Short mmCIF file of the N, C-alpha and C atoms (twelve columns), coordinates in Angstrom:
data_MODEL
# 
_entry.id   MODEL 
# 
loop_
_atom_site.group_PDB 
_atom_site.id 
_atom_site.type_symbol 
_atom_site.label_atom_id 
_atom_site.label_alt_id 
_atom_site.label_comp_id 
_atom_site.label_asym_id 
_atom_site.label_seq_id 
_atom_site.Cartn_x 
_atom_site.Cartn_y 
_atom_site.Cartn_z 
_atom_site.pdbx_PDB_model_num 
ATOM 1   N N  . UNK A 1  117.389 217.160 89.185  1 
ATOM 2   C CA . UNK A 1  116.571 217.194 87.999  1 
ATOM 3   C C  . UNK A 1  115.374 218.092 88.253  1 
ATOM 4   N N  . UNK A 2  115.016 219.192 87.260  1 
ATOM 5   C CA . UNK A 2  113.715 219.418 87.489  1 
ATOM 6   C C  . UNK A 2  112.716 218.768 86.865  1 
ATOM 7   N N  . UNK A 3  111.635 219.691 87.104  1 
ATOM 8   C CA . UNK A 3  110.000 219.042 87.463  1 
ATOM 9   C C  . UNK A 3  109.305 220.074 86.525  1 
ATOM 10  N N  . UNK A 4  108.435 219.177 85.853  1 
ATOM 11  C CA . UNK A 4  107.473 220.271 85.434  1 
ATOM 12  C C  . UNK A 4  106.219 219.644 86.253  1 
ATOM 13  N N  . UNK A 5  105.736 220.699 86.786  1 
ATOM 14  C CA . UNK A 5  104.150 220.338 87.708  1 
ATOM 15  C C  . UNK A 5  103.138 221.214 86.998  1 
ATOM 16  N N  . UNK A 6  102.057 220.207 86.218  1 
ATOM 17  C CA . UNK A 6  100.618 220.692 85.624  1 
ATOM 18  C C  . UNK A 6  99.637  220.252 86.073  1 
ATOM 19  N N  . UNK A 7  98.849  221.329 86.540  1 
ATOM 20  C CA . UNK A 7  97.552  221.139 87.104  1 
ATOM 21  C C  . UNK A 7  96.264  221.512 86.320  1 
ATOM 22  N N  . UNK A 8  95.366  220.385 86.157  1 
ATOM 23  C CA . UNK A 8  94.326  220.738 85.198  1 
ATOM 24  C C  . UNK A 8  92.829  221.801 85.802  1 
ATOM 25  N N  . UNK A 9  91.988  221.953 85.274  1 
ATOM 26  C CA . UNK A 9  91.087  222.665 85.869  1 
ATOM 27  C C  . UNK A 9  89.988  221.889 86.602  1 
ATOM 28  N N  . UNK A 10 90.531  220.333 86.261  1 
ATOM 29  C CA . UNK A 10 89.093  219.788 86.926  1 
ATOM 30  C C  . UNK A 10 90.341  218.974 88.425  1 
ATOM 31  N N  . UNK A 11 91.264  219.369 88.647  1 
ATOM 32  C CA . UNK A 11 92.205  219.021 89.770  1 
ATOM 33  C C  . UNK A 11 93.077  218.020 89.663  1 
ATOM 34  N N  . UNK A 12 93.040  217.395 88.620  1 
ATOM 35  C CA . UNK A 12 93.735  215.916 88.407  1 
ATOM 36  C C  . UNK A 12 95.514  217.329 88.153  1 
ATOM 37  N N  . UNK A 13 96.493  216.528 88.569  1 
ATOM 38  C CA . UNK A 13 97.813  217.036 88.258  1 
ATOM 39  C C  . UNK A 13 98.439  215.997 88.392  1 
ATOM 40  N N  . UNK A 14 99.998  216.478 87.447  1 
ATOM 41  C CA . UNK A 14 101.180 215.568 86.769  1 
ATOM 42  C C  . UNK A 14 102.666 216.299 86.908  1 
ATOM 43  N N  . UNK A 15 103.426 215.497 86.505  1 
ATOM 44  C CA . UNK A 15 104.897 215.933 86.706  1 
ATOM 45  C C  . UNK A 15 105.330 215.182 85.620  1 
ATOM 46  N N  . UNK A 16 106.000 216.112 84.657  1 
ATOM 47  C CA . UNK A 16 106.716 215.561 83.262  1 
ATOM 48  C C  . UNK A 16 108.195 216.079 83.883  1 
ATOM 49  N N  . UNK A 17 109.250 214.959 83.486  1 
ATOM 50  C CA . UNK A 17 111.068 215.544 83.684  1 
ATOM 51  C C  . UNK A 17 111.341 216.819 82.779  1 
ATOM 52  N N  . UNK A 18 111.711 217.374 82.862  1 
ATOM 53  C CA . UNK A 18 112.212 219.119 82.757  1 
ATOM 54  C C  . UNK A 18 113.105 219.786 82.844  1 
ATOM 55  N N  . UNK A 19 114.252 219.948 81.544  1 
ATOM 56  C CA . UNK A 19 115.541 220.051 81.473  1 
ATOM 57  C C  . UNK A 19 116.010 221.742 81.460  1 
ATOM 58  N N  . UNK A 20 117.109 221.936 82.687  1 
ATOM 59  C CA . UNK A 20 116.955 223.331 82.707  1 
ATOM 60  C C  . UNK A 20 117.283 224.285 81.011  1 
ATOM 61  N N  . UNK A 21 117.936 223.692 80.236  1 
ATOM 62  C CA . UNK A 21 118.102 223.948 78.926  1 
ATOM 63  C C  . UNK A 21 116.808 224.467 78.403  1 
ATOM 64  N N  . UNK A 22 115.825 223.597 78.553  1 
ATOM 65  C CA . UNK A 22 114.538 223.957 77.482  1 
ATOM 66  C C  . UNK A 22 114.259 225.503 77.699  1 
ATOM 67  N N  . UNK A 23 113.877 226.374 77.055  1 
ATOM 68  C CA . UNK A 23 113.100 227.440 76.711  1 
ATOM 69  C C  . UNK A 23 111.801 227.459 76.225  1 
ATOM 70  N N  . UNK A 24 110.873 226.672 76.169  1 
ATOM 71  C CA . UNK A 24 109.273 226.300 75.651  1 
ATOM 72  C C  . UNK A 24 108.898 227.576 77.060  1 
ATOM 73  N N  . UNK A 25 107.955 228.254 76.199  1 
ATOM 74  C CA . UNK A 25 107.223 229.275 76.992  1 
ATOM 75  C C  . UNK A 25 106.087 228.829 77.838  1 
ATOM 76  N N  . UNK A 26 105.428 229.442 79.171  1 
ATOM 77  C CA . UNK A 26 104.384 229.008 79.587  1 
ATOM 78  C C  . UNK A 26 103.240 229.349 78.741  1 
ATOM 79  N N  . UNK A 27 102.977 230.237 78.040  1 
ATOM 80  C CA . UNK A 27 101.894 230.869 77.009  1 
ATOM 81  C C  . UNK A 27 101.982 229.355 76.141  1 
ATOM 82  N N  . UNK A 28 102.829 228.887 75.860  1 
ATOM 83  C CA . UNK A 28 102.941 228.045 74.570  1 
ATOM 84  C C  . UNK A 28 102.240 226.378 75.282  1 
ATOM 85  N N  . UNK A 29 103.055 226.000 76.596  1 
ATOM 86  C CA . UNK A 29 102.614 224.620 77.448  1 
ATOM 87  C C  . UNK A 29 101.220 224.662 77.702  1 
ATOM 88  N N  . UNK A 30 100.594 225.549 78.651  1 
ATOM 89  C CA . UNK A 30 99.383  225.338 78.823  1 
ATOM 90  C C  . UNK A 30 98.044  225.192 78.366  1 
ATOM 91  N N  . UNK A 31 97.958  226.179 76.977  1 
ATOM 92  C CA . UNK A 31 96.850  225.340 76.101  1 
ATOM 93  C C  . UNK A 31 97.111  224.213 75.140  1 
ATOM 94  N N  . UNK A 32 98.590  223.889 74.957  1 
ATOM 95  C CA . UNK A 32 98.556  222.391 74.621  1 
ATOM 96  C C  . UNK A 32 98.916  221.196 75.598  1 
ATOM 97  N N  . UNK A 33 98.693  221.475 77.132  1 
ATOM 98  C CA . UNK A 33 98.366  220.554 77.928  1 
ATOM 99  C C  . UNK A 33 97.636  219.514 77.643  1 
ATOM 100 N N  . UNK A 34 97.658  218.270 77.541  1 
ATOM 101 C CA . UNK A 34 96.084  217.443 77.741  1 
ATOM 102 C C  . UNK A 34 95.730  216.774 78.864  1 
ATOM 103 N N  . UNK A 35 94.774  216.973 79.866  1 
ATOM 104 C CA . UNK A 35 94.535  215.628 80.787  1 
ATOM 105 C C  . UNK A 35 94.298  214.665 80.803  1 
ATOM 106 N N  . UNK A 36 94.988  213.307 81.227  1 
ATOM 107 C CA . UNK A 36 95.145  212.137 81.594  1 
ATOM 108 C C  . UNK A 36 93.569  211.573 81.881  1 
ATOM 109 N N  . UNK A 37 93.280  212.284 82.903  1 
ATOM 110 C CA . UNK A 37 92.027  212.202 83.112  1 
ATOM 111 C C  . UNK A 37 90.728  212.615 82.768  1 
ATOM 112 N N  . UNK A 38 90.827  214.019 82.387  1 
ATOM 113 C CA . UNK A 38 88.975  214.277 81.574  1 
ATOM 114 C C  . UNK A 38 89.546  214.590 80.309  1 
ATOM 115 N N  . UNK A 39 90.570  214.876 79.836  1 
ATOM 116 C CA . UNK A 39 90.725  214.908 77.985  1 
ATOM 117 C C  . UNK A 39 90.956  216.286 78.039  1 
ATOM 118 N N  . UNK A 40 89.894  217.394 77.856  1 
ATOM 119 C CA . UNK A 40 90.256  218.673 77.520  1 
ATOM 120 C C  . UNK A 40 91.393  219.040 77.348  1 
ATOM 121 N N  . UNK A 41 91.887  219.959 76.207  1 
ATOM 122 C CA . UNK A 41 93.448  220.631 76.199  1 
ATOM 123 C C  . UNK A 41 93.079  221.646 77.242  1 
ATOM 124 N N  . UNK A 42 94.220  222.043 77.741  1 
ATOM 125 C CA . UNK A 42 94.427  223.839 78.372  1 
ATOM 126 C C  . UNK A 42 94.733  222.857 79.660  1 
ATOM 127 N N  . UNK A 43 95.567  223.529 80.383  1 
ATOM 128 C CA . UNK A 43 95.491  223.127 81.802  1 
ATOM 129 C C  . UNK A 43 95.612  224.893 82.364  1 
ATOM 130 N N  . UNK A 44 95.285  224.545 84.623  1 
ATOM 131 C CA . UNK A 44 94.654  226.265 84.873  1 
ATOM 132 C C  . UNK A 44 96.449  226.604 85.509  1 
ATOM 133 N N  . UNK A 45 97.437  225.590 85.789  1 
ATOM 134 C CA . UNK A 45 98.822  226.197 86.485  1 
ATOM 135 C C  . UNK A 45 99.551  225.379 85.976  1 
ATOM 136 N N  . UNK A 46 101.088 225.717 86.065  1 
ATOM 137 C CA . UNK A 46 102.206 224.819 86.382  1 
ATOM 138 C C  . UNK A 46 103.452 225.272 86.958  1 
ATOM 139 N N  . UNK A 47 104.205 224.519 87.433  1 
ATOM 140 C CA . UNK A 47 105.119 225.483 88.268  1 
ATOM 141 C C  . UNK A 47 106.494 224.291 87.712  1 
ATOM 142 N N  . UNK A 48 107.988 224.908 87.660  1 
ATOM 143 C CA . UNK A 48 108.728 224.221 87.164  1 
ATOM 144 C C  . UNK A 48 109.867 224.166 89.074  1 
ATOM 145 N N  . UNK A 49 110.165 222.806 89.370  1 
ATOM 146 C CA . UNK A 49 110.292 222.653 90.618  1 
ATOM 147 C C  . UNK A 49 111.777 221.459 90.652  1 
ATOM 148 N N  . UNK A 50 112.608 221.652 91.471  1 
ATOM 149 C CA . UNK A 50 114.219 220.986 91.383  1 
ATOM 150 C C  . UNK A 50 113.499 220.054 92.801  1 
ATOM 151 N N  . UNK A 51 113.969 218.570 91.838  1 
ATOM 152 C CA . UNK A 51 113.742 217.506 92.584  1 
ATOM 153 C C  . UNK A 51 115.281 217.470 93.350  1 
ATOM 154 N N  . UNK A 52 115.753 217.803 94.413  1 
ATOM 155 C CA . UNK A 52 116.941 217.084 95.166  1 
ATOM 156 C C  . UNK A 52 117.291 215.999 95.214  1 
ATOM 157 N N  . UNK A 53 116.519 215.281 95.197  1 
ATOM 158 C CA . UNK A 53 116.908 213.862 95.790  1 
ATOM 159 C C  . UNK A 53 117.262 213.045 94.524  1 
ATOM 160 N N  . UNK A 54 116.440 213.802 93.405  1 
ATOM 161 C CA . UNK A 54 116.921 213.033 91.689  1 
ATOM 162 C C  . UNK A 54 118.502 213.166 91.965  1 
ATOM 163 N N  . UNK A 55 118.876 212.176 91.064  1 
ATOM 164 C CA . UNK A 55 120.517 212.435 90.606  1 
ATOM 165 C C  . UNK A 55 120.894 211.335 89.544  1 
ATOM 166 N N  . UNK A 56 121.338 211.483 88.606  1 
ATOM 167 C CA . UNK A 56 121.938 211.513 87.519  1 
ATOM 168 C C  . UNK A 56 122.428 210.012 87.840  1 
ATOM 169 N N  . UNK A 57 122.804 209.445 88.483  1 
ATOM 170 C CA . UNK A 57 123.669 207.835 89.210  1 
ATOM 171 C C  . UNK A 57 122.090 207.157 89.484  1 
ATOM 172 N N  . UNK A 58 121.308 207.607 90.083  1 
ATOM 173 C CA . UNK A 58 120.873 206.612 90.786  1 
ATOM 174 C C  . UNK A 58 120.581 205.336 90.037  1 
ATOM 175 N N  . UNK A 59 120.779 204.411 90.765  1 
ATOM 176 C CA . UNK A 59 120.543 202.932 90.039  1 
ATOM 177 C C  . UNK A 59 121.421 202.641 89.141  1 
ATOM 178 N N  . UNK A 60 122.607 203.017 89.505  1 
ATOM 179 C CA . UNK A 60 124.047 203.245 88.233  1 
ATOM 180 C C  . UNK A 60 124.793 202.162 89.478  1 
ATOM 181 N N  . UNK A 61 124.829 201.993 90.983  1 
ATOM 182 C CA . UNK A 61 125.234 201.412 91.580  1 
ATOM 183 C C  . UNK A 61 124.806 199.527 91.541  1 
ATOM 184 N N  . UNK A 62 126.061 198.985 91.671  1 
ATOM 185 C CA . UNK A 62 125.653 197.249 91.519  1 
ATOM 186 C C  . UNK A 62 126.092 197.099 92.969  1 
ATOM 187 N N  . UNK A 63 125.433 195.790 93.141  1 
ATOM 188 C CA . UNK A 63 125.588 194.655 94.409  1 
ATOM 189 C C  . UNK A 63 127.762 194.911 94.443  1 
ATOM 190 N N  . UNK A 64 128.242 194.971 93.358  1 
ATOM 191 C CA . UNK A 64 129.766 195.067 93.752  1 
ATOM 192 C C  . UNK A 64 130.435 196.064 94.350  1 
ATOM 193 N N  . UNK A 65 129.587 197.254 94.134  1 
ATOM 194 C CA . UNK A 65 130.022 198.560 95.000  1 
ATOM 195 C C  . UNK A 65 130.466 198.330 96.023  1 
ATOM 196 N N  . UNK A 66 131.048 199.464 96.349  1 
ATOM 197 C CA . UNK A 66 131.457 199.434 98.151  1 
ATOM 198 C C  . UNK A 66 132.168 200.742 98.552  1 
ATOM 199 N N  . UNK A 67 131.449 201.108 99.775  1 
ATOM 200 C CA . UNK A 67 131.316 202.541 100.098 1 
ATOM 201 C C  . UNK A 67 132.748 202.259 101.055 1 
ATOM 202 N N  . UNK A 68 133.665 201.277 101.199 1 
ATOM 203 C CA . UNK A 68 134.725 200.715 101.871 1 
ATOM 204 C C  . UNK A 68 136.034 201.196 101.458 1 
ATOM 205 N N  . UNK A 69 136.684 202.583 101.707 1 
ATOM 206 C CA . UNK A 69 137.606 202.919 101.037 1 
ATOM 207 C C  . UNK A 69 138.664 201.673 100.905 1 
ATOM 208 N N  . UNK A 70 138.853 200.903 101.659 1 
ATOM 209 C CA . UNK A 70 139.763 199.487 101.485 1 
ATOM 210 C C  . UNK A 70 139.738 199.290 100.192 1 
ATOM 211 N N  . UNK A 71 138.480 199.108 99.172  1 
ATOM 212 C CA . UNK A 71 138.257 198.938 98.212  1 
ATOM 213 C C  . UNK A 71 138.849 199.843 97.243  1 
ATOM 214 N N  . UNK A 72 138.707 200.862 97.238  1 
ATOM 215 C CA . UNK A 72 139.474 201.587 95.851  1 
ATOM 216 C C  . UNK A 72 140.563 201.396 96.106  1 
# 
């Protein structure tokens, strides 16, 4: 899964989920940023970043699983 990473100008930063599909421009994200923390719109970076370790299953597995080929 990617990452969107926004960093504001007073240092506070965030990570919104980020679908490689979207096309939203950086000109267009960053002055309608808002911070969490001091309010102002605009944020000063963001960088769009592939989480590895995300995956699409996780927590899709129950206590009945079993990594035990015996089982299938």
């Amino acid at each position: 899964m990617c990452y969107l990473f926004i960093e504001c100008d007073c240092g506070h930063s965030g990570t919104v989920p980020w679908g490689l599909e979207r096309t939203t421009l950086r000109t267009e994200i960053l002055p309608a940023a808002v911070c969490s923390r001091c309010g102002p719109r605009g944020a000063r970076d963001m960088h769009i970043f592939w989480n590895q370790g995300a995956n699409a299953l996780d927590g899709a597995r129950t206590s009945k699983d079993s990594d035990d080929r015996r089982d299938w």
